[in-house]
PDB file of C-alpha atoms and ligand atoms in Angstrom:
ATOM      1  CA  UNK A 540     -16.314  10.887   1.980  1.00 82.00           C
ATOM      2  CA  UNK A 541     -16.157   7.965   4.415  1.00 91.00           C
ATOM      3  CA  UNK A 542     -12.350   7.598   3.687  1.00 94.00           C
ATOM      4  CA  UNK A 543     -11.906   3.363   5.545  1.00 97.00           C
ATOM      5  CA  UNK A 544      -9.139   1.029   5.383  1.00 98.00           C
ATOM      6  CA  UNK A 545      -9.926  -2.586   3.808  1.00 98.00           C
ATOM      7  CA  UNK A 546      -6.269  -3.347   2.044  1.00 98.00           C
ATOM      8  CA  UNK A 547      -3.329  -2.408   3.006  1.00 98.00           C
ATOM      9  CA  UNK A 548       0.185  -2.904   1.303  1.00 98.00           C
ATOM     10  CA  UNK A 549       3.626  -2.717   3.428  1.00 98.00           C
ATOM     11  CA  UNK A 550       6.648  -2.476   1.096  1.00 98.00           C
ATOM     12  CA  UNK A 551       8.939  -4.330   2.325  1.00 96.00           C
ATOM     13  CA  UNK A 552      12.973  -4.411   1.496  1.00 93.00           C
ATOM     14  CA  UNK A 553      14.392  -6.042   4.259  1.00 91.00           C
ATOM     15  CA  UNK A 554      15.309  -2.726   5.526  1.00 92.00           C
ATOM     16  CA  UNK A 555      14.859  -1.637  10.064  1.00 94.00           C
ATOM     17  CA  UNK A 556      12.777   1.004   8.043  1.00 94.00           C
ATOM     18  CA  UNK A 557      10.606  -1.104   6.185  1.00 95.00           C
ATOM     19  CA  UNK A 558      10.184  -2.663   9.652  1.00 97.00           C
ATOM     20  CA  UNK A 559       9.168  -0.521  11.731  1.00 97.00           C
ATOM     21  CA  UNK A 560       6.542   0.339   8.387  1.00 98.00           C
ATOM     22  CA  UNK A 561       5.688  -3.460   9.059  1.00 98.00           C
ATOM     23  CA  UNK A 562       5.138  -3.350  12.518  1.00 98.00           C
ATOM     24  CA  UNK A 563       2.516  -0.071  11.817  1.00 98.00           C
ATOM     25  CA  UNK A 564       0.911  -1.626   9.041  1.00 98.00           C
ATOM     26  CA  UNK A 565      -0.073  -4.302  10.700  1.00 98.00           C
ATOM     27  CA  UNK A 566      -1.374  -2.296  13.837  1.00 98.00           C
ATOM     28  CA  UNK A 567      -3.320  -0.283  11.254  1.00 98.00           C
ATOM     29  CA  UNK A 568      -4.492  -3.904   9.641  1.00 98.00           C
ATOM     30  CA  UNK A 569      -5.934  -5.166  13.445  1.00 98.00           C
ATOM     31  CA  UNK A 570      -7.426  -1.780  14.203  1.00 97.00           C
ATOM     32  CA  UNK A 571      -9.201  -2.090  10.958  1.00 98.00           C
ATOM     33  CA  UNK A 572      -9.943  -5.158  10.202  1.00 98.00           C
ATOM     34  CA  UNK A 573      -8.280  -4.484   7.049  1.00 98.00           C
ATOM     35  CA  UNK A 574      -5.974  -7.226   5.094  1.00 98.00           C
ATOM     36  CA  UNK A 575      -2.321  -6.557   5.095  1.00 98.00           C
ATOM     37  CA  UNK A 576      -0.223  -7.338   1.810  1.00 98.00           C
ATOM     38  CA  UNK A 577       3.124  -7.157   2.858  1.00 97.00           C
ATOM     39  CA  UNK A 578       5.033  -6.453  -1.025  1.00 96.00           C
ATOM     40  CA  UNK A 579       8.367  -7.237  -2.209  1.00 93.00           C
ATOM     41  CA  UNK A 580      10.470  -5.978  -5.406  1.00 91.00           C
ATOM     42  CA  UNK A 581      13.731  -7.699  -6.330  1.00 84.00           C
ATOM     43  CA  UNK A 582      15.032  -4.964  -8.852  1.00 77.00           C
ATOM     44  CA  UNK A 583      16.520  -7.346 -11.564  1.00 71.00           C
ATOM     45  CA  UNK A 584      20.806  -7.830 -11.712  1.00 63.00           C
ATOM     46  CA  UNK A 585      21.843  -4.938 -14.020  1.00 58.00           C
ATOM     47  CA  UNK A 586      23.086  -6.343 -17.172  1.00 56.00           C
ATOM     48  CA  UNK A 587      20.344  -8.765 -16.834  1.00 58.00           C
ATOM     49  CA  UNK A 588      17.882  -6.844 -19.888  1.00 55.00           C
ATOM     50  CA  UNK A 589      20.968  -4.829 -21.239  1.00 53.00           C
ATOM     51  CA  UNK A 590      21.696  -4.269 -24.559  1.00 53.00           C
ATOM     52  CA  UNK A 591      21.455  -6.997 -27.306  1.00 61.00           C
ATOM     53  CA  UNK A 592      20.868  -9.964 -23.958  1.00 63.00           C
ATOM     54  CA  UNK A 593      19.201 -12.196 -23.947  1.00 68.00           C
ATOM     55  CA  UNK A 594      15.568 -12.307 -21.543  1.00 68.00           C
ATOM     56  CA  UNK A 595      16.998 -14.243 -18.369  1.00 70.00           C
ATOM     57  CA  UNK A 596      14.968 -17.881 -18.268  1.00 73.00           C
ATOM     58  CA  UNK A 597      11.537 -18.004 -15.798  1.00 69.00           C
ATOM     59  CA  UNK A 598      14.217 -20.615 -14.703  1.00 73.00           C
ATOM     60  CA  UNK A 599      16.129 -17.737 -13.502  1.00 72.00           C
ATOM     61  CA  UNK A 600      13.966 -15.479 -12.273  1.00 70.00           C
ATOM     62  CA  UNK A 601      12.110 -17.945 -10.044  1.00 69.00           C
ATOM     63  CA  UNK A 602      15.292 -18.666  -8.295  1.00 75.00           C
ATOM     64  CA  UNK A 603      16.518 -14.864  -8.002  1.00 66.00           C
ATOM     65  CA  UNK A 604      12.929 -14.457  -6.038  1.00 64.00           C
ATOM     66  CA  UNK A 605      12.704 -17.758  -4.075  1.00 63.00           C
ATOM     67  CA  UNK A 606      16.552 -16.111  -2.790  1.00 73.00           C
ATOM     68  CA  UNK A 607      15.947 -12.622  -2.599  1.00 71.00           C
ATOM     69  CA  UNK A 608      12.518 -12.193  -1.217  1.00 74.00           C
ATOM     70  CA  UNK A 609      11.074 -15.400   0.328  1.00 80.00           C
ATOM     71  CA  UNK A 610      14.125 -14.907   3.055  1.00 86.00           C
ATOM     72  CA  UNK A 611      13.003 -11.097   3.239  1.00 88.00           C
ATOM     73  CA  UNK A 612       9.470 -12.034   3.699  1.00 90.00           C
ATOM     74  CA  UNK A 613      10.334 -14.550   5.659  1.00 91.00           C
ATOM     75  CA  UNK A 614      12.240 -13.232   7.929  1.00 92.00           C
ATOM     76  CA  UNK A 615       9.350 -10.096   8.212  1.00 94.00           C
ATOM     77  CA  UNK A 616       6.852 -11.896   9.205  1.00 94.00           C
ATOM     78  CA  UNK A 617       8.353 -14.684  11.437  1.00 94.00           C
ATOM     79  CA  UNK A 618       9.289 -11.330  13.555  1.00 93.00           C
ATOM     80  CA  UNK A 619       5.678  -9.488  13.236  1.00 96.00           C
ATOM     81  CA  UNK A 620       3.040  -9.974  15.824  1.00 94.00           C
ATOM     82  CA  UNK A 621      -0.252 -11.282  12.885  1.00 96.00           C
ATOM     83  CA  UNK A 622      -2.221 -12.052  15.635  1.00 94.00           C
ATOM     84  CA  UNK A 623      -5.403 -11.096  14.340  1.00 94.00           C
ATOM     85  CA  UNK A 624      -5.102 -10.182  10.847  1.00 98.00           C
ATOM     86  CA  UNK A 625      -5.883 -11.305   8.007  1.00 98.00           C
ATOM     87  CA  UNK A 626      -2.341 -11.453   5.960  1.00 98.00           C
ATOM     88  CA  UNK A 627      -1.029 -12.045   2.489  1.00 96.00           C
ATOM     89  CA  UNK A 628       2.389 -11.575   1.213  1.00 95.00           C
ATOM     90  CA  UNK A 629       3.234 -10.543  -2.267  1.00 93.00           C
ATOM     91  CA  UNK A 630       7.053 -11.461  -4.615  1.00 89.00           C
ATOM     92  CA  UNK A 631       7.780  -8.739  -7.528  1.00 88.00           C
ATOM     93  CA  UNK A 632      10.343  -8.568  -9.690  1.00 83.00           C
ATOM     94  CA  UNK A 633      11.356  -5.057 -11.974  1.00 84.00           C
ATOM     95  CA  UNK A 634      11.509  -1.999 -10.969  1.00 88.00           C
ATOM     96  CA  UNK A 635      10.122  -0.901  -6.481  1.00 92.00           C
ATOM     97  CA  UNK A 636       8.901   2.347  -7.352  1.00 96.00           C
ATOM     98  CA  UNK A 637       6.374   0.856 -10.536  1.00 95.00           C
ATOM     99  CA  UNK A 638       5.746  -2.759  -9.054  1.00 95.00           C
ATOM    100  CA  UNK A 639       4.786  -1.399  -5.578  1.00 97.00           C
ATOM    101  CA  UNK A 640       2.179   1.425  -7.698  1.00 98.00           C
ATOM    102  CA  UNK A 641       0.715  -1.385  -9.819  1.00 98.00           C
ATOM    103  CA  UNK A 642       0.322  -3.687  -6.105  1.00 98.00           C
ATOM    104  CA  UNK A 643      -1.243  -0.829  -5.081  1.00 98.00           C
ATOM    105  CA  UNK A 644      -3.435  -0.085  -7.725  1.00 98.00           C
ATOM    106  CA  UNK A 645      -3.916  -4.219  -8.049  1.00 98.00           C
ATOM    107  CA  UNK A 646      -4.956  -4.279  -4.954  1.00 98.00           C
ATOM    108  CA  UNK A 647      -7.219  -1.889  -4.751  1.00 98.00           C
ATOM    109  CA  UNK A 648      -5.164  -0.407  -1.445  1.00 98.00           C
ATOM    110  CA  UNK A 649      -6.393   2.170   0.806  1.00 98.00           C
ATOM    111  CA  UNK A 650      -3.452   3.054   2.335  1.00 98.00           C
ATOM    112  CA  UNK A 651       0.564   2.142   1.440  1.00 98.00           C
ATOM    113  CA  UNK A 652       2.404   2.395   4.424  1.00 98.00           C
ATOM    114  CA  UNK A 653       6.774   2.798   3.189  1.00 98.00           C
ATOM    115  CA  UNK A 654       9.732   3.205   5.730  1.00 96.00           C
ATOM    116  CA  UNK A 655      11.305   6.679   5.329  1.00 94.00           C
ATOM    117  CA  UNK A 656      14.927   4.400   4.488  1.00 91.00           C
ATOM    118  CA  UNK A 657      15.424   1.301   2.797  1.00 90.00           C
ATOM    119  CA  UNK A 658      18.351  -1.069   1.720  1.00 86.00           C
ATOM    120  CA  UNK A 659      20.121   0.769   0.154  1.00 82.00           C
ATOM    121  CA  UNK A 660      23.892   1.196   0.691  1.00 74.00           C
ATOM    122  CA  UNK A 661      24.132   4.775   0.506  1.00 70.00           C
ATOM    123  CA  UNK A 662      24.177   7.507   3.192  1.00 64.00           C
ATOM    124  CA  UNK A 663      20.676   9.576   2.029  1.00 67.00           C
ATOM    125  CA  UNK A 664      20.270  12.871   3.953  1.00 68.00           C
ATOM    126  CA  UNK A 665      16.432  12.987   3.502  1.00 73.00           C
ATOM    127  CA  UNK A 666      14.441  10.570   1.912  1.00 79.00           C
ATOM    128  CA  UNK A 667      15.076   7.592  -0.160  1.00 85.00           C
ATOM    129  CA  UNK A 668      15.322   7.212  -3.286  1.00 90.00           C
ATOM    130  CA  UNK A 669      11.931   4.936  -3.571  1.00 94.00           C
ATOM    131  CA  UNK A 670       9.899   7.081  -0.991  1.00 95.00           C
ATOM    132  CA  UNK A 671      10.704   9.853  -2.556  1.00 94.00           C
ATOM    133  CA  UNK A 672       9.537   8.672  -5.910  1.00 95.00           C
ATOM    134  CA  UNK A 673       6.580   7.094  -4.311  1.00 97.00           C
ATOM    135  CA  UNK A 674       5.541   9.780  -2.388  1.00 96.00           C
ATOM    136  CA  UNK A 675       5.562  12.122  -5.842  1.00 96.00           C
ATOM    137  CA  UNK A 676       3.789   8.883  -8.366  1.00 97.00           C
ATOM    138  CA  UNK A 677       0.874   7.630  -5.792  1.00 97.00           C
ATOM    139  CA  UNK A 678      -2.338   8.244  -6.325  1.00 96.00           C
ATOM    140  CA  UNK A 679      -2.971   6.853  -3.037  1.00 97.00           C
ATOM    141  CA  UNK A 680      -2.684   8.213   1.216  1.00 98.00           C
ATOM    142  CA  UNK A 681       1.242   7.129   1.962  1.00 98.00           C
ATOM    143  CA  UNK A 682       2.197   7.070   5.044  1.00 98.00           C
ATOM    144  CA  UNK A 683       5.813   6.928   6.001  1.00 97.00           C
ATOM    145  CA  UNK A 684       7.571   5.666   8.532  1.00 97.00           C
ATOM    146  CA  UNK A 685      11.407   7.184  10.301  1.00 94.00           C
TER     147      UNK A 685
HETATM  148  N1  LIG B1406      12.353  -3.511  -3.099  1.00 59.84           N
HETATM  149  C1  LIG B1406      11.864  -2.631  -2.026  1.00 59.84           C
HETATM  150  N2  LIG B1406      10.658  -3.736  -1.890  1.00 59.84           N
HETATM  151  C2  LIG B1406       9.751  -2.810  -1.515  1.00 59.84           C
HETATM  152  N3  LIG B1406       9.545  -2.105  -0.860  1.00 59.84           N
HETATM  153  C3  LIG B1406      10.626  -1.260  -0.974  1.00 59.84           C
HETATM  154  C4  LIG B1406      11.479  -1.341  -1.558  1.00 59.84           C
HETATM  155  N4  LIG B1406      12.596  -0.436  -1.847  1.00 59.84           N
HETATM  156  C5  LIG B1406      11.748   0.091  -0.512  1.00 59.84           C
HETATM  157  N5  LIG B1406      10.721  -0.187  -0.100  1.00 59.84           N
HETATM  158  C6  LIG B1406       9.863   0.277   0.859  1.00 59.84           C
HETATM  159  O1  LIG B1406      10.428   2.321   0.376  1.00 59.84           O
HETATM  160  C7  LIG B1406      10.748   2.161   1.865  1.00 59.84           C
HETATM  161  C8  LIG B1406      12.422   3.061   1.433  1.00 59.84           C
HETATM  162  O2  LIG B1406      13.385   2.788   0.961  1.00 59.84           O
HETATM  163  P1  LIG B1406      14.423   3.580  -0.218  1.00 59.84           P
HETATM  164  O3  LIG B1406      13.194   4.838  -0.267  1.00 59.84           O
HETATM  165  O4  LIG B1406      14.734   2.678  -1.540  1.00 59.84           O
HETATM  166  O5  LIG B1406      15.025   4.404   0.626  1.00 59.84           O
HETATM  167  P2  LIG B1406      16.913   3.957   0.538  1.00 59.84           P
HETATM  168  O6  LIG B1406      17.591   4.862  -0.858  1.00 59.84           O
HETATM  169  O7  LIG B1406      17.103   4.254   1.681  1.00 59.84           O
HETATM  170  O8  LIG B1406      17.059   2.156   0.129  1.00 59.84           O
HETATM  171  C9  LIG B1406      11.197   0.893   2.338  1.00 59.84           C
HETATM  172  O9  LIG B1406      11.892   0.612   3.712  1.00 59.84           O
HETATM  173  C10 LIG B1406      10.332  -0.012   1.915  1.00 59.84           C
HETATM  174  O10 LIG B1406       9.408   0.438   2.266  1.00 59.84           O
HETATM  175 MG1  LIG B1407      16.163   1.068  -1.556  1.00 59.84          MG
END
């Protein structure tokens, strides 16, 4: 088997952990001349899709995406050394684990890089909940950055 990294997905949620994941992801992408796909997922506010509730309008969704995700991705890209790296930013809406797995599959990623911890306020002793679920569900090699 000749495993190579052509496409690499990094999960970005604005946390320090995901920032470190993006730095390591950028280094790996540079060495492998791989495409770096910086991906952030916004979870719709609770209740938007609640029982009997009308689904959000596309306009409301776009506004939420623009507000929440553009800033997270923009701040990250501003703080990263991406010189000489082919990169792309991807914004998704929904459940972070499900959407990240979909992007990994869609882009035929060879590696998924995430932080051990994320943006949750809850202090978790072990892995974050997204990291935990991803490690159990992904078919793609996963790098968890402390
Ligand atoms: N909404 C998200 N979009 C993209 N990546 C995410 C998202 N949430 C978490 N991740 C990735 O998963 C890592 C671990 O986060 P998570 O498991 O959610 O920890 P916590 O429970 O501390 O928030 C983050 O560092 C990030 O790389
Ligand atoms: Mg989280």
